[in-house]
Coordinates of C-alpha atoms and ligand atoms in Angstrom, one line a residue:
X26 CA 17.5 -5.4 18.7
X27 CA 14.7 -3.6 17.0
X28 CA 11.6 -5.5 15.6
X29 CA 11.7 -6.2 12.1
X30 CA 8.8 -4.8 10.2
X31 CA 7.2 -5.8 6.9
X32 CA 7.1 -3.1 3.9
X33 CA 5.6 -3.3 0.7
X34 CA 8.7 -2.5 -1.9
X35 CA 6.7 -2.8 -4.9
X36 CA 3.6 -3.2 -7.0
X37 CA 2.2 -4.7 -10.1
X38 CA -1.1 -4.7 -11.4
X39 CA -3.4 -6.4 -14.3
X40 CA -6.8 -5.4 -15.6
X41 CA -8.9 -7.1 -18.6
X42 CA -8.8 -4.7 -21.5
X43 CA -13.1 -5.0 -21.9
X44 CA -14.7 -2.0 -20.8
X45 CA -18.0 -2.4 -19.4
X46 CA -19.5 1.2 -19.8
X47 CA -22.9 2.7 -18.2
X48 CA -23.8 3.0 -21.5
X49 CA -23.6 -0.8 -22.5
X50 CA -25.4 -1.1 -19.2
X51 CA -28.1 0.6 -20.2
X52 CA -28.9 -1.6 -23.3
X53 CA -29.0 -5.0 -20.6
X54 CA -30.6 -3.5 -18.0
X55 CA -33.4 -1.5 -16.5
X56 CA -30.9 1.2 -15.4
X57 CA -29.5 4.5 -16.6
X58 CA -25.6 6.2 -16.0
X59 CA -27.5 9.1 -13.8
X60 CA -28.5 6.9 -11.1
X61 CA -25.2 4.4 -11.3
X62 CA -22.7 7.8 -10.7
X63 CA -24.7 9.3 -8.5
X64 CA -25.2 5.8 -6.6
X65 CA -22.1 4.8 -6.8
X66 CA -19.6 6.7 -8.8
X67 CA -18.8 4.1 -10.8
X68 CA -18.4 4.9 -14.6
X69 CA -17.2 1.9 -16.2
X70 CA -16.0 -1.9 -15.1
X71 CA -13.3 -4.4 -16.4
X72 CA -14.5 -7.9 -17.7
X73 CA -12.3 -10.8 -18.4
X74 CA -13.6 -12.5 -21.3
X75 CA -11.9 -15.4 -23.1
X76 CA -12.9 -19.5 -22.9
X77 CA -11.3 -20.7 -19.8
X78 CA -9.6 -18.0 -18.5
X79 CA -9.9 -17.5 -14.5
X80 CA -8.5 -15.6 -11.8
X81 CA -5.2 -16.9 -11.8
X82 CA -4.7 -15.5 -15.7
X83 CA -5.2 -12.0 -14.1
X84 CA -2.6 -12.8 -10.6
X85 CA -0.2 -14.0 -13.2
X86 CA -0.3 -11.0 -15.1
X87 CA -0.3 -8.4 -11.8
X88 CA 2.7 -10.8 -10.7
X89 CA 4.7 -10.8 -13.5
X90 CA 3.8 -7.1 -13.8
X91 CA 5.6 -6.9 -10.7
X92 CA 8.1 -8.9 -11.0
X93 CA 9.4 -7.0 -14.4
X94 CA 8.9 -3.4 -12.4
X95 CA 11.0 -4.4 -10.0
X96 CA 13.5 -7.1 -11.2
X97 CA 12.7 -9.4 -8.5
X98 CA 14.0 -12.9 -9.1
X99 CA 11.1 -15.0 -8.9
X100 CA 12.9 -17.5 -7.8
X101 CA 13.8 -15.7 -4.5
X102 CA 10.2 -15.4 -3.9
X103 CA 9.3 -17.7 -0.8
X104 CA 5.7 -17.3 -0.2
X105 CA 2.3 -16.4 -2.7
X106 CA -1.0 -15.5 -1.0
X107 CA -3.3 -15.4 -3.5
X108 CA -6.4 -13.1 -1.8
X109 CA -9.8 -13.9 -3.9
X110 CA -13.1 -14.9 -3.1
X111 CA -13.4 -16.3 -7.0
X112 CA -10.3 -18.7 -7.3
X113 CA -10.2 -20.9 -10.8
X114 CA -11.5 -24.0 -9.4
X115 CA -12.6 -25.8 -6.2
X116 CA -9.9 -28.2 -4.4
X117 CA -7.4 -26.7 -6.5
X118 CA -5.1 -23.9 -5.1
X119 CA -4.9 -20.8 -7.7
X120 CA -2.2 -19.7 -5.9
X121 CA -0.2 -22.7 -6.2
X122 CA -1.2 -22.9 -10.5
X123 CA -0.2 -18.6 -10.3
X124 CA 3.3 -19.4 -8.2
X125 CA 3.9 -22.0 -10.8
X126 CA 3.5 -20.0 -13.9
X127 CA 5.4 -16.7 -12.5
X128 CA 8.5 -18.2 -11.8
X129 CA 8.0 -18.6 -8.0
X130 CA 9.0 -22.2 -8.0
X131 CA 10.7 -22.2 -4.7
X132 CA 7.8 -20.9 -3.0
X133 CA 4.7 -22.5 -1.2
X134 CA 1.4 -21.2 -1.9
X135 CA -1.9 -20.8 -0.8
X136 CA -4.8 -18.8 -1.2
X137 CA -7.0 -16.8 1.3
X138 CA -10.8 -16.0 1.0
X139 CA -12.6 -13.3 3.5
X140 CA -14.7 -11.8 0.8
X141 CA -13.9 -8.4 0.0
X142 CA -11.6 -7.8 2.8
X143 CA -9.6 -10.4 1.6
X144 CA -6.7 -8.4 0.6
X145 CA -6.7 -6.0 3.5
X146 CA -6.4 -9.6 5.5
X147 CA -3.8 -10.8 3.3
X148 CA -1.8 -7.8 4.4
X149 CA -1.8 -9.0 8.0
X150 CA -1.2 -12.9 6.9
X151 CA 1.9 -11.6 4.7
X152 CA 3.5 -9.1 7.6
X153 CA 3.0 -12.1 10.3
X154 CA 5.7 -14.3 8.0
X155 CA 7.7 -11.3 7.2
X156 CA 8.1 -10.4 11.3
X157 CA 8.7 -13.4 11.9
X158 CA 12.5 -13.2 10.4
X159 CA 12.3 -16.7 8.4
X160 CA 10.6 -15.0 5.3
X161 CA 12.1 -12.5 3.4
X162 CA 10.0 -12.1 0.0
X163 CA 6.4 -12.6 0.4
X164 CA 3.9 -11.8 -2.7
X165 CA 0.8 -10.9 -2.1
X166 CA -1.9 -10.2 -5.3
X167 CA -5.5 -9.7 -4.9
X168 CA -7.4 -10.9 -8.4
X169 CA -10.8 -11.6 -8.6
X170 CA -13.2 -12.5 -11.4
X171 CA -16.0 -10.8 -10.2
X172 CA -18.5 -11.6 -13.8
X173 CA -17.9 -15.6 -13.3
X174 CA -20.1 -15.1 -10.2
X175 CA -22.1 -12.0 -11.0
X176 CA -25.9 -12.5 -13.0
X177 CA -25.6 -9.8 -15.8
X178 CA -29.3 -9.2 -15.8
X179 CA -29.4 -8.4 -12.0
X180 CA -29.1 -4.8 -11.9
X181 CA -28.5 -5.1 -7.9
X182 CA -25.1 -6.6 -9.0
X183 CA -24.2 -6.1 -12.6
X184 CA -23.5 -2.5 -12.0
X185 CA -20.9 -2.6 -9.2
X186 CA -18.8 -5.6 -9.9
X187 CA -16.2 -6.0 -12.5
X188 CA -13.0 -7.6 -12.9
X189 CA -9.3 -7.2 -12.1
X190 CA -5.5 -8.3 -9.9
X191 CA -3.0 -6.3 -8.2
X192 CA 0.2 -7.6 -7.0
X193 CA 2.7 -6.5 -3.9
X194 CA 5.6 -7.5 -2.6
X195 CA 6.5 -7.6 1.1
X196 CA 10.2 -7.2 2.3
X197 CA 12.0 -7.1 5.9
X198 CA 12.5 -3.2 6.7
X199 CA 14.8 -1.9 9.6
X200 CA 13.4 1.4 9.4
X201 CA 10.5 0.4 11.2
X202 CA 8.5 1.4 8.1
X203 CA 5.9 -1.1 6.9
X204 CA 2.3 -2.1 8.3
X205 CA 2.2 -0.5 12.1
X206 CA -1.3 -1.2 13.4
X207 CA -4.5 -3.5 12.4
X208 CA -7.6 -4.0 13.8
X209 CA -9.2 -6.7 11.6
X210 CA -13.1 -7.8 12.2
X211 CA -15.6 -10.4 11.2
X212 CA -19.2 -11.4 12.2
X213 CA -21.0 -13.8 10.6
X214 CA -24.8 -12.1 11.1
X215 CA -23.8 -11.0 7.6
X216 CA -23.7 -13.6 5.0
X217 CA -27.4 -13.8 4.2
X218 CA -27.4 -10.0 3.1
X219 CA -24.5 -11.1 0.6
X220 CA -23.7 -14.2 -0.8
X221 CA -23.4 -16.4 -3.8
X222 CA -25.9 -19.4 -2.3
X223 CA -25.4 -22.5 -4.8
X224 CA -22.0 -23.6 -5.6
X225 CA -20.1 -24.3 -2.2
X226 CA -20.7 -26.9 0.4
X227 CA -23.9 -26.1 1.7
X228 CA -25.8 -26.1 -1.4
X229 CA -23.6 -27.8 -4.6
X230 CA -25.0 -27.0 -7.7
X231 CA -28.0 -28.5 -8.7
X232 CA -30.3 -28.0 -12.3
X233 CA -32.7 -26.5 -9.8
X234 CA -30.1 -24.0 -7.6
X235 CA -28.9 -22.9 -11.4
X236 CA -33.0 -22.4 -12.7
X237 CA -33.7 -20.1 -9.5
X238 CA -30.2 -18.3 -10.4
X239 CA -28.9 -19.1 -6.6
X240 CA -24.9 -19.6 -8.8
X241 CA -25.4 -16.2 -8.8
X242 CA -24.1 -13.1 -6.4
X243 CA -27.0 -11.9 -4.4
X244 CA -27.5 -8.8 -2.2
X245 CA -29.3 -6.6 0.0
X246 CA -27.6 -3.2 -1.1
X247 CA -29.2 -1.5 1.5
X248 CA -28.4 -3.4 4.6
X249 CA -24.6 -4.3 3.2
X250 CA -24.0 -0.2 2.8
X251 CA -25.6 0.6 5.9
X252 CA -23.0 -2.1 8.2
X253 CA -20.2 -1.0 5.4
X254 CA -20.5 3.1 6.3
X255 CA -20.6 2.5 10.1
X256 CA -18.2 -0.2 10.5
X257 CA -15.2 0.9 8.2
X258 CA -15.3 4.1 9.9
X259 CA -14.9 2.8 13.0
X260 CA -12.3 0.6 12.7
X261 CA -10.6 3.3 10.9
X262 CA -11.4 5.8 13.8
X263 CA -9.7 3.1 16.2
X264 CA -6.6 2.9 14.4
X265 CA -6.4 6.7 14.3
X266 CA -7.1 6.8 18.1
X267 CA -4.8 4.1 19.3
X268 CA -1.7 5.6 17.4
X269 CA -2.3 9.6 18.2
X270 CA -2.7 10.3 15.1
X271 CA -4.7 13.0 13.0
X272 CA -6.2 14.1 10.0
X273 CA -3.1 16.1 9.5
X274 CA -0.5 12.8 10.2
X275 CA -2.3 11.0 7.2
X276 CA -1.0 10.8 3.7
X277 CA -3.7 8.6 2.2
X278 CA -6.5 6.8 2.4
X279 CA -6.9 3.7 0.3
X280 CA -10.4 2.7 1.4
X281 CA -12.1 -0.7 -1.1
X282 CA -13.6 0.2 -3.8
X283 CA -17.2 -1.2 -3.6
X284 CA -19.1 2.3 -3.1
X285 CA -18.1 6.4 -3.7
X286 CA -20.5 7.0 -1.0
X287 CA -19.2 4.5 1.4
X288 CA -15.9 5.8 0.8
X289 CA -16.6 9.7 1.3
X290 CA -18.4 8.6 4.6
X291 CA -15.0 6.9 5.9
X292 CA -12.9 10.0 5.1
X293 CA -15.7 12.5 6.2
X294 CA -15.6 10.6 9.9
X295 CA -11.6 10.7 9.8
X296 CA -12.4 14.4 8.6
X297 CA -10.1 13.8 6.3
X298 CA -9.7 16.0 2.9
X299 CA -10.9 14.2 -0.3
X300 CA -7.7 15.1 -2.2
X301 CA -6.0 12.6 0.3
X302 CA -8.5 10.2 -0.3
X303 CA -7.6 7.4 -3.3
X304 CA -9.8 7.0 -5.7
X305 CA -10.7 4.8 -8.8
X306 CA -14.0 3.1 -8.6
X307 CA -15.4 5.1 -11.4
X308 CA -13.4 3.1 -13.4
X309 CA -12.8 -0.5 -12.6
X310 CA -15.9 -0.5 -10.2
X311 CA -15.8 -2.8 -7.4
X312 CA -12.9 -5.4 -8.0
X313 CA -13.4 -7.1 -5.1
X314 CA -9.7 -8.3 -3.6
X315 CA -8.1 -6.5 -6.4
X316 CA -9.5 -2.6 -5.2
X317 CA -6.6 -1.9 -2.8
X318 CA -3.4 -3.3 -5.0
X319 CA -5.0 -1.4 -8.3
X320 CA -5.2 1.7 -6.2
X321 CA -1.4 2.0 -4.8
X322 CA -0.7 0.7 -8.2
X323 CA -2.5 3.8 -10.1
X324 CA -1.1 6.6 -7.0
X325 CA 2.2 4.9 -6.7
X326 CA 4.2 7.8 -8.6
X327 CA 2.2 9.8 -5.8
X328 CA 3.8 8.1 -2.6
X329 CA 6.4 9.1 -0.6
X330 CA 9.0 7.1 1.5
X331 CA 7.6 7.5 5.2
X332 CA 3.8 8.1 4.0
X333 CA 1.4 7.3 6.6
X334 CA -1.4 5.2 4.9
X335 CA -4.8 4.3 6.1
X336 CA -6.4 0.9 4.8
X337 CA -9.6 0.4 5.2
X338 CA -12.4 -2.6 4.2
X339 CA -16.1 -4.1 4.3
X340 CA -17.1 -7.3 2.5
X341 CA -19.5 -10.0 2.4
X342 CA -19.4 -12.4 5.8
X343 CA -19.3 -9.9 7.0
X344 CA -15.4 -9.2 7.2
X345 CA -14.0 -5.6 7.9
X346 CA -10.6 -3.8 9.4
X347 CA -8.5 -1.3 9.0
X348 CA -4.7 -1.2 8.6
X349 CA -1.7 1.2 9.1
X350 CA 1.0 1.1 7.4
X351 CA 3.8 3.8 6.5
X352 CA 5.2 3.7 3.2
X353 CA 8.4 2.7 2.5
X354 CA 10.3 3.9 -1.1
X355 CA 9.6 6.7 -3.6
X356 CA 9.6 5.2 -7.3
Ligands
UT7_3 O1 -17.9 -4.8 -1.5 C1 -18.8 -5.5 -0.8 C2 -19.7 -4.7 0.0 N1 -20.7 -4.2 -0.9 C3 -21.1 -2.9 -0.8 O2 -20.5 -2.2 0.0 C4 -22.3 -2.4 -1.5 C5 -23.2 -1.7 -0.6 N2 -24.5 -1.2 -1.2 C6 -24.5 -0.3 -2.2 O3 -23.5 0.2 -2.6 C7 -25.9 0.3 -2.5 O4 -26.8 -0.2 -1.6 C8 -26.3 -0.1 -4.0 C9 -25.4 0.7 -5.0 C10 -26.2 -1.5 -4.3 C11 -27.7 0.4 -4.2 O5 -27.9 1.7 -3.9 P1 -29.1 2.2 -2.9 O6 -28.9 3.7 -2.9 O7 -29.0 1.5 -1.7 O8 -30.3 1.9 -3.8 P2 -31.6 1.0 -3.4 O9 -31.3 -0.4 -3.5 O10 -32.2 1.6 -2.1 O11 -32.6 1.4 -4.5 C12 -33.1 2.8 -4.7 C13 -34.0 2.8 -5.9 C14 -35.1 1.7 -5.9 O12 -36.2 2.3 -6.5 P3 -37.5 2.8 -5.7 O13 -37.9 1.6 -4.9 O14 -36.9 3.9 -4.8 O15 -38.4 3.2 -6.7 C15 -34.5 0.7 -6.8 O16 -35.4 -0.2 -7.4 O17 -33.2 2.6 -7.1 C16 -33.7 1.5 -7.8 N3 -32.6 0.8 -8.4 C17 -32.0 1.1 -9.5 N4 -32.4 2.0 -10.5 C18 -31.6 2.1 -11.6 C19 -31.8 -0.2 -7.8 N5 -30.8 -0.6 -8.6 C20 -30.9 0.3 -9.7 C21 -30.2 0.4 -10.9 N6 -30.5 1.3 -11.8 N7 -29.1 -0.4 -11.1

């Protein structure tokens, strides 16, 4: 009997309809659109505005997005993983409220935090439940809402993050197409070069964490792009390696979104061209667990059934992998 393998069969996708521009930028900050495209290539960011609207408002729309696209009954769905470092609340699951409101009401829920690689581990997490032949639909969205956490008059952060969800579904294949390899990293050395400090367990909020802005995202660019270039290569290199394949074998590679530069680095190490190389930080910026689901949402008319794809990502922790999976419908 051959293995079963876990496919991605569709896609949904939500962003906030703000548009953060360079230009706005400008007028908050000490900073100017030459030095954020040329840093960064990032042009323009999403931001969900709106009195008590949270992550889950975006997962609900990326699901339901989904859903419609592919006329899933939601009620079939058995599992939602909701991938975010920003859920609504603490000791509240956003993925149970998100399951609730998309239909899913047969499902269990949970949600599933390793910073920016969140989604990429999400992948893994979803596969595990399809292979294991007792789960047959298996959503996983990636939201994140990035400007809850971000101080708008840090131009360290302010200029990368912005907000945004993207939704897939996971199905049973017997084509053996589907996720094929991962090699999926952590190391905890990282977390003082990238963290939000007040706010969790360590440190609750006080009046004096929110004077010193510690509720706020705080990073050392420099170090985080330095481990971010060499280690997302590398893991992508290994996946490469320990399935023969080349350049020439890949379709695609859907690298996070957090840096332009980071990104060229990854695909000029797989010497891979850059017209196979998926691309939209310049305008959503760095979405944090939403960057891989809004790019396979914006290049899905471009995929092929049997599409070798090559996930890669880096985030705070630190947490890093890469993934391969082969693509499994054309839409
Ligand atoms: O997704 C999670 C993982 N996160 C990442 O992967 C992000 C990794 N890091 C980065 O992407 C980059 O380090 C940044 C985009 C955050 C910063 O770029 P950089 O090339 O590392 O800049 P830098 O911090 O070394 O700063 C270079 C110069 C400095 O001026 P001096 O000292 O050379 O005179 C900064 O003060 O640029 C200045 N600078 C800015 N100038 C205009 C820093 N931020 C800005 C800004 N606008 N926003």
């Amino acid at each position: 009997m051959s293995k079963i393998s876990a496919a991605i069969t569709a896609v949904g996708a939500y962003v906030p309809e703000y548009v953060l521009t360079n230009q706005i930028l400008e007028t908050i900050v000490d900073t100017n659109d030459e030095w954020i495209t040329t840093r960064t290539g990032i042009k323009e960011r999403r931001i969900l505005k709106g009195e008590g609207l949270g992550t889950s408002y975006m997962a609900i729309k990326a699901g339901k997005d989904l859903i419609k696209k592919k006329g899933v009954n939601p009620e079939e769905i058995e599992l939602v993983i909701v991938a975010t470092a920003t859920p609504d609340m603490k000791a509240a699951s956003t993925a149970a409220y998100t399951a609730s409101q998309i239909g899913a009401v047969n499902a269990f829920s949970f949600d599933l935090e390793a910073a920016c690689s969140s989604f990429l581990f999400g992948m893994s997490t979803a596969a595990r439940y399809i292979e294991s032949g007792k789960y047959k639909k298996v959503l996983l969205i990636g939201a994140d809402k990035n400007s809850s956490m971000i101080n708008p008059k840090d131009r360290a952060t302010c200029i990368i993050f912005g907000d945004g969800a993207g939704a897939v579904l996971f199905e049973p294949n017997d084509e053996q197409l589907g996720l094929q390899d991962e090699y999926l990293r952590s190391d905890g050395i990282g977390r003082e070069f990238l963290q939000a400090k007040a706010g969790g367990s360590s440190y609750p909020i006080t009046a004096e964490a929110i004077a010193n802005n510690e509720q706020f995202v705080f990073q050392d660019g420099k170090t985080v792009f330095k481990n971010a270039v060499s280690n997302m290569a590398d893991v992508a290199v290994k996946i490469l390696e320990r399935n023969n394949l080349t350049k020439d074998d890949i379709a695609w590679l859907v690298a996070h979104q957090a840096n332009k530069r980071i990104i060229d680095a990854t695909a000029n190490r797989i010497e891979l061209d850059h017209d196979k190389v998926m691309m939209n930080i310049q305008r959503y910026g760095n979405t944090t667990s939403a960057t891989l689901p809004l790019l396979l949402s914006d290049y899905e008319s471009k995929l092929k059934k049997g599409d070798n794809l090559i996930f890669a990502a880096f985030g705070g922790g630190f947490t890093w992998g890469s993934i391969y999976l082969k693509w499994a419908y054309n839409s």
